[in-house]
Each structure stands twice: as C-alpha cells, then as structure tokens.
Amino acid sequence: MSAAEEPKETAQSHTPRTPPLSAALGAFNTDPSQAAADEVPPPEDGGLDLSLLKKKKKKKKVEGADGDAEDEAAPAEDGGLDLTIKKKKKKAKKVEGTEEDEFTAKLKQLEVKDAEEAEEAAQEEGDMETGTGVWSHQESKTIPYTLLLSRFFTVLSQKNPDHSLSGTKSYKIPPPQCMREGNRKTVFANIADICKRMKRTEEHVTAYLFAELGTNGSVDGSRRLVIKGRFQQKQIENVVRKYIIEYVTCKTCRSPDTELNKGENRLYFITCNNCASRRSVTAIKTGFSAQIGKRKKMQG
Amino acid sequence: MSIENLKTFDPFAEADDDTGDTKKVENHIHIRIQQRNGRKSLTTVTGLPAKFDPGKILTFFRKEFACNGNKVNDEKAGEVIQLQGDQRKKVMDFLVDKKAGLGLNPDNITVHGA
C-alpha cells in the first residue's frame, strides 16, 4: 500500500517544482487542514507512519529551506530503502533457516517414524514382562524381528546394565549453556556438569577451550567459566565436540569410557576402560597469537 | 644396574618431547582465529612448509580473499601469515586444493577455533 503511494508523491515532487512545495509550506505555516487535504487522503490505509516521518522532516527542512523539492522525495526513498533492507534481511534469515529447517525436518521425520513404529509395536506388543499380547505363553503368532530385538535390548539393560551402557546411543552430553556477560564476555554455565560427564578435570577442558578459541578467561564463584570474547553456543559446542573426539573417545573402540592420566615425562595418556587400550594424546598448546590492540601497551 | 637404567629412560617419550615435537611444528599447519573488537577477527596461519615462499602466498591471499594481511616472524612459530577477517575456510581450501592451491595433505592441517 505504501509502495503504491510512494511513486505518486515522488512524481509530484519532481515534476511540478513549485505548486506542491508552496502548498506544503503554506500548509505547515498557516493551514493544517489544507495539508491534511493534500497528504492524508491517499495513505489512509497504513500510511500513517510515513506521513508522520514527512512532517518531522519537513519541519526541520523549513528552517533550512534549500532543497525543498527533494524533501518530499527523501522520506519516500527512505521508506523504500527501509523496505529493501528488511527484505534482504529476511532473505538472509531464510537461507539460514532452510538449512536448519532441513535438519529439523529430517529429525522430525525420524521422530515420526520412531513414533509410528512405537505405536505399531505398542499395539502388537503387549507387555513382555507380564506376558500379554504377543508375549503371552499361548500366543502362536510369529513375533516380528524388531520386537524380538527390542526385547533383547530391554532384557540386556535389565540384567546387564554395564554391557548395554557401552552401546552407541548412551553417550550424551548436555549442550553447553552460554550466556553473554556484559558486552564482551561469555559465560559457559554448565562446564562442571559436562566435565563430570566426560570424566575430565575442568582445568584440562578450560585449557583446551582457551587454546582453541584463542582467548583467556576465568572461573567465577559458582564454578562457571567466564570466557573473554563473544561466543555463541554453537561455537562452544563445536569446540567441545572436538575435545571429545581428541581427548575422550577411545580411538580403537570408540568408547567414551576412558581416563586421562599423566604418564611419566609430562605426557598425557588416555586409558580406555572398555578395551584397555592406551594411547598418548597431544598436549594442549596455545600456539602463536598475534598481538591485538595498542602496541604501546605491549612494549611497556 | 642396566635394568634400572632401562626403566628410567623412555625412548619414545624423549623422542616425542625433543625431536618429534620440533618436527611437528614444521610439518603441521595450524590455522587459528582470534577475536578482535566487535565482529572483527584475525586469521593466523603458522607452520607453512619452507619450500613455499610466504611472501608470495601472502600476496595471493590478499588478492584472492580481498583482505589485508602481513607476515610476522615469530621466534617460536617461524613465519606466520596474518590475515584480516575470518579466512580459515578459504585458506584451508587453498592449501588443500591440488590444482589451484598447494595440494597439501589435509591431515597435516588443523583448523582451530569455533
């Protein structure tokens, strides 16, 4: 609606140089009703803010009183520009969104599938412990493979929890909680929890984080990590992922059930509790860091 | 005596500490990022092989990535290329690319930072 209104006004301002100008000026100086007659009728639907803008700008320009003809054009252009910028932003967001959307869609599909399977299973399944449905003693129907498999795993987890723990899905680490503290610091709130899950010392994880992110920081009163610099949750998650790959999972059996020990000669060794393999890991190195900021400070 | 000697001397650890480590610095390329004020950042590339001229690589980077950069001679890290902005992915692509780039082994390159 505003788009329809803009060209008309710009045309007015550009082609007949004097008449609308004088009308507008006169309107502001003397007669508000006339101005209302000139301007308000076209933008009845939603042109309110635009007209407001114009009024403000005109008042300012009346004092200056040089490029009056352009005055009317300027706000319209502003409006146009704003729109395009908004559109661009939206597009950019959409591009980001689509990636995520695809991912989430896939996830949802998976979830839906799971849910469907679960429903189907529930219909046929009955209760395997009490022996109802398919599992009843007198039931002669063949039990589908998926049900048998699920039964196997439930029985396994009941009777032998240690064994089922080494499965692939059981290793979960909560996503890092990041908060912005002030403008240029990030708080990594649940580092203690994550370290506990990984069975690693907080110092080691912190050292790795700082080396990877190329910053430094401190630990605050409630054992949260305060990192200098702005970081998003995603970034920290990536670093934690790298840490897990490098310092937590066993390279031979992929099990996360490992221990990090300091061997002799300042080397760190990872011992796997699952397959008893032992390997050395690289020490955390900060590496080269360029100097940022004022040189005077650095020199003394 | 001889057995005790054997116990204290760990040949692998020693090698890793002294010779292996220095070799690694030469062979292994690290691409790092540092945050600056605001949304600005800085990319550093360390450990480029000696057979490449860092100056020429730098001029190529500057032209190709449309960013400024310079090389710094660091005591520990040797020649370091610094680039303005987050150029990690582009640098990585260039180093690995066999046709247009240096064709290095991606196993020898680590990209740091989030």
Short mmCIF file of C-alpha atoms in Angstrom, two decimals, chain B residues 6-114:
data_model
loop_
_atom_site.label_atom_id
_atom_site.label_comp_id
_atom_site.label_asym_id
_atom_site.label_seq_id
_atom_site.Cartn_x
_atom_site.Cartn_y
_atom_site.Cartn_z
CA LEU B 6 66.24 -49.05 31.06
CA LYS B 7 63.37 -48.17 33.33
CA THR B 8 64.23 -44.54 33.71
CA PHE B 9 64.87 -43.92 30.07
CA ASP B 10 61.77 -43.95 27.98
CA PRO B 11 62.90 -43.74 24.38
CA PHE B 12 59.55 -42.87 22.90
CA ALA B 13 58.67 -40.13 25.30
CA GLU B 14 62.03 -38.50 24.90
CA ALA B 15 61.81 -38.52 21.16
CA ASP B 16 58.37 -37.04 21.26
CA ASP B 17 59.48 -34.26 23.55
CA ASP B 18 62.60 -33.23 21.71
CA THR B 19 62.86 -34.16 18.10
CA GLY B 20 59.32 -35.20 17.32
CA ASP B 21 57.91 -32.00 18.62
CA THR B 22 60.11 -29.69 16.59
CA LYS B 23 59.38 -31.70 13.51
CA LYS B 24 55.70 -31.35 14.14
CA VAL B 25 55.91 -27.59 14.23
CA GLU B 26 57.49 -27.61 10.82
CA ASN B 27 55.17 -30.09 9.25
CA HIS B 28 51.91 -29.30 10.86
CA ILE B 29 49.98 -26.27 9.73
CA HIS B 30 47.73 -24.51 12.18
CA ILE B 31 45.04 -22.13 11.09
CA ARG B 32 43.79 -20.14 14.01
CA ILE B 33 41.38 -17.34 14.59
CA GLN B 34 41.50 -14.56 17.09
CA GLN B 35 38.68 -12.28 18.06
CA ARG B 36 39.21 -8.60 17.88
CA ASN B 37 36.95 -5.78 18.88
CA GLY B 38 33.41 -6.00 17.66
CA ARG B 39 32.75 -8.53 14.96
CA LYS B 40 36.23 -8.32 13.58
CA SER B 41 38.64 -11.18 13.68
CA LEU B 42 42.11 -12.20 12.61
CA THR B 43 43.28 -15.38 10.96
CA THR B 44 46.79 -16.70 11.54
CA VAL B 45 48.47 -19.41 9.54
CA THR B 46 51.52 -20.99 11.11
CA GLY B 47 53.85 -23.75 10.10
CA LEU B 48 53.76 -23.39 6.34
CA PRO B 49 56.34 -25.62 4.66
CA ALA B 50 59.64 -23.94 3.93
CA LYS B 51 59.54 -24.77 0.26
CA PHE B 52 56.81 -22.20 -0.29
CA ASP B 53 57.57 -18.54 -0.28
CA PRO B 54 55.40 -16.96 2.43
CA GLY B 55 55.54 -13.61 0.69
CA LYS B 56 54.07 -14.97 -2.48
CA ILE B 57 51.39 -16.89 -0.62
CA LEU B 58 50.55 -13.75 1.27
CA THR B 59 50.16 -11.64 -1.85
CA PHE B 60 47.94 -14.33 -3.31
CA PHE B 61 45.81 -14.42 -0.18
CA ARG B 62 45.47 -10.70 -0.11
CA LYS B 63 44.36 -10.52 -3.67
CA GLU B 64 42.15 -13.58 -3.64
CA PHE B 65 40.39 -13.04 -0.33
CA ALA B 66 40.25 -9.27 -0.71
CA CYS B 67 41.71 -8.67 2.69
CA ASN B 68 44.82 -7.18 4.08
CA GLY B 69 47.42 -9.26 5.76
CA ASN B 70 51.04 -9.41 6.70
CA LYS B 71 53.66 -11.88 7.68
CA VAL B 72 55.32 -11.92 11.02
CA ASN B 73 58.48 -13.67 12.02
CA ASP B 74 57.82 -15.29 15.33
CA GLU B 75 60.55 -16.85 17.43
CA LYS B 76 58.63 -20.00 18.14
CA ALA B 77 56.30 -20.35 15.22
CA GLY B 78 58.57 -19.08 12.46
CA GLU B 79 56.92 -17.26 9.58
CA VAL B 80 53.32 -16.52 10.38
CA ILE B 81 50.79 -15.15 7.96
CA GLN B 82 48.16 -12.91 9.45
CA LEU B 83 45.01 -12.08 7.56
CA GLN B 84 42.19 -9.77 8.41
CA GLY B 85 38.84 -11.39 8.93
CA ASP B 86 37.83 -15.00 9.20
CA GLN B 87 39.58 -16.62 6.24
CA ARG B 88 40.04 -20.06 7.74
CA LYS B 89 37.92 -21.96 5.29
CA LYS B 90 39.36 -20.23 2.27
CA VAL B 91 42.90 -20.76 3.48
CA MET B 92 42.16 -24.39 4.15
CA ASP B 93 40.69 -24.81 0.67
CA PHE B 94 43.69 -23.16 -0.91
CA LEU B 95 46.21 -25.25 0.98
CA VAL B 96 44.44 -28.48 0.17
CA ASP B 97 43.46 -27.75 -3.43
CA LYS B 98 45.62 -29.71 -5.80
CA LYS B 99 45.01 -27.72 -8.94
CA ALA B 100 44.84 -24.12 -7.89
CA GLY B 101 46.42 -24.45 -4.47
CA LEU B 102 49.36 -26.02 -2.76
CA GLY B 103 47.96 -29.54 -2.68
CA LEU B 104 48.96 -30.33 0.86
CA ASN B 105 47.74 -33.24 2.87
CA PRO B 106 44.68 -32.18 4.87
CA ASP B 107 45.80 -34.44 7.72
CA ASN B 108 48.67 -32.09 8.36
CA ILE B 109 46.44 -29.08 8.70
CA THR B 110 44.38 -28.26 11.74
CA VAL B 111 41.80 -25.54 11.82
CA HIS B 112 41.33 -24.15 15.29
CA GLY B 113 38.66 -22.04 16.82
CA ALA B 114 34.94 -22.33 16.78
#
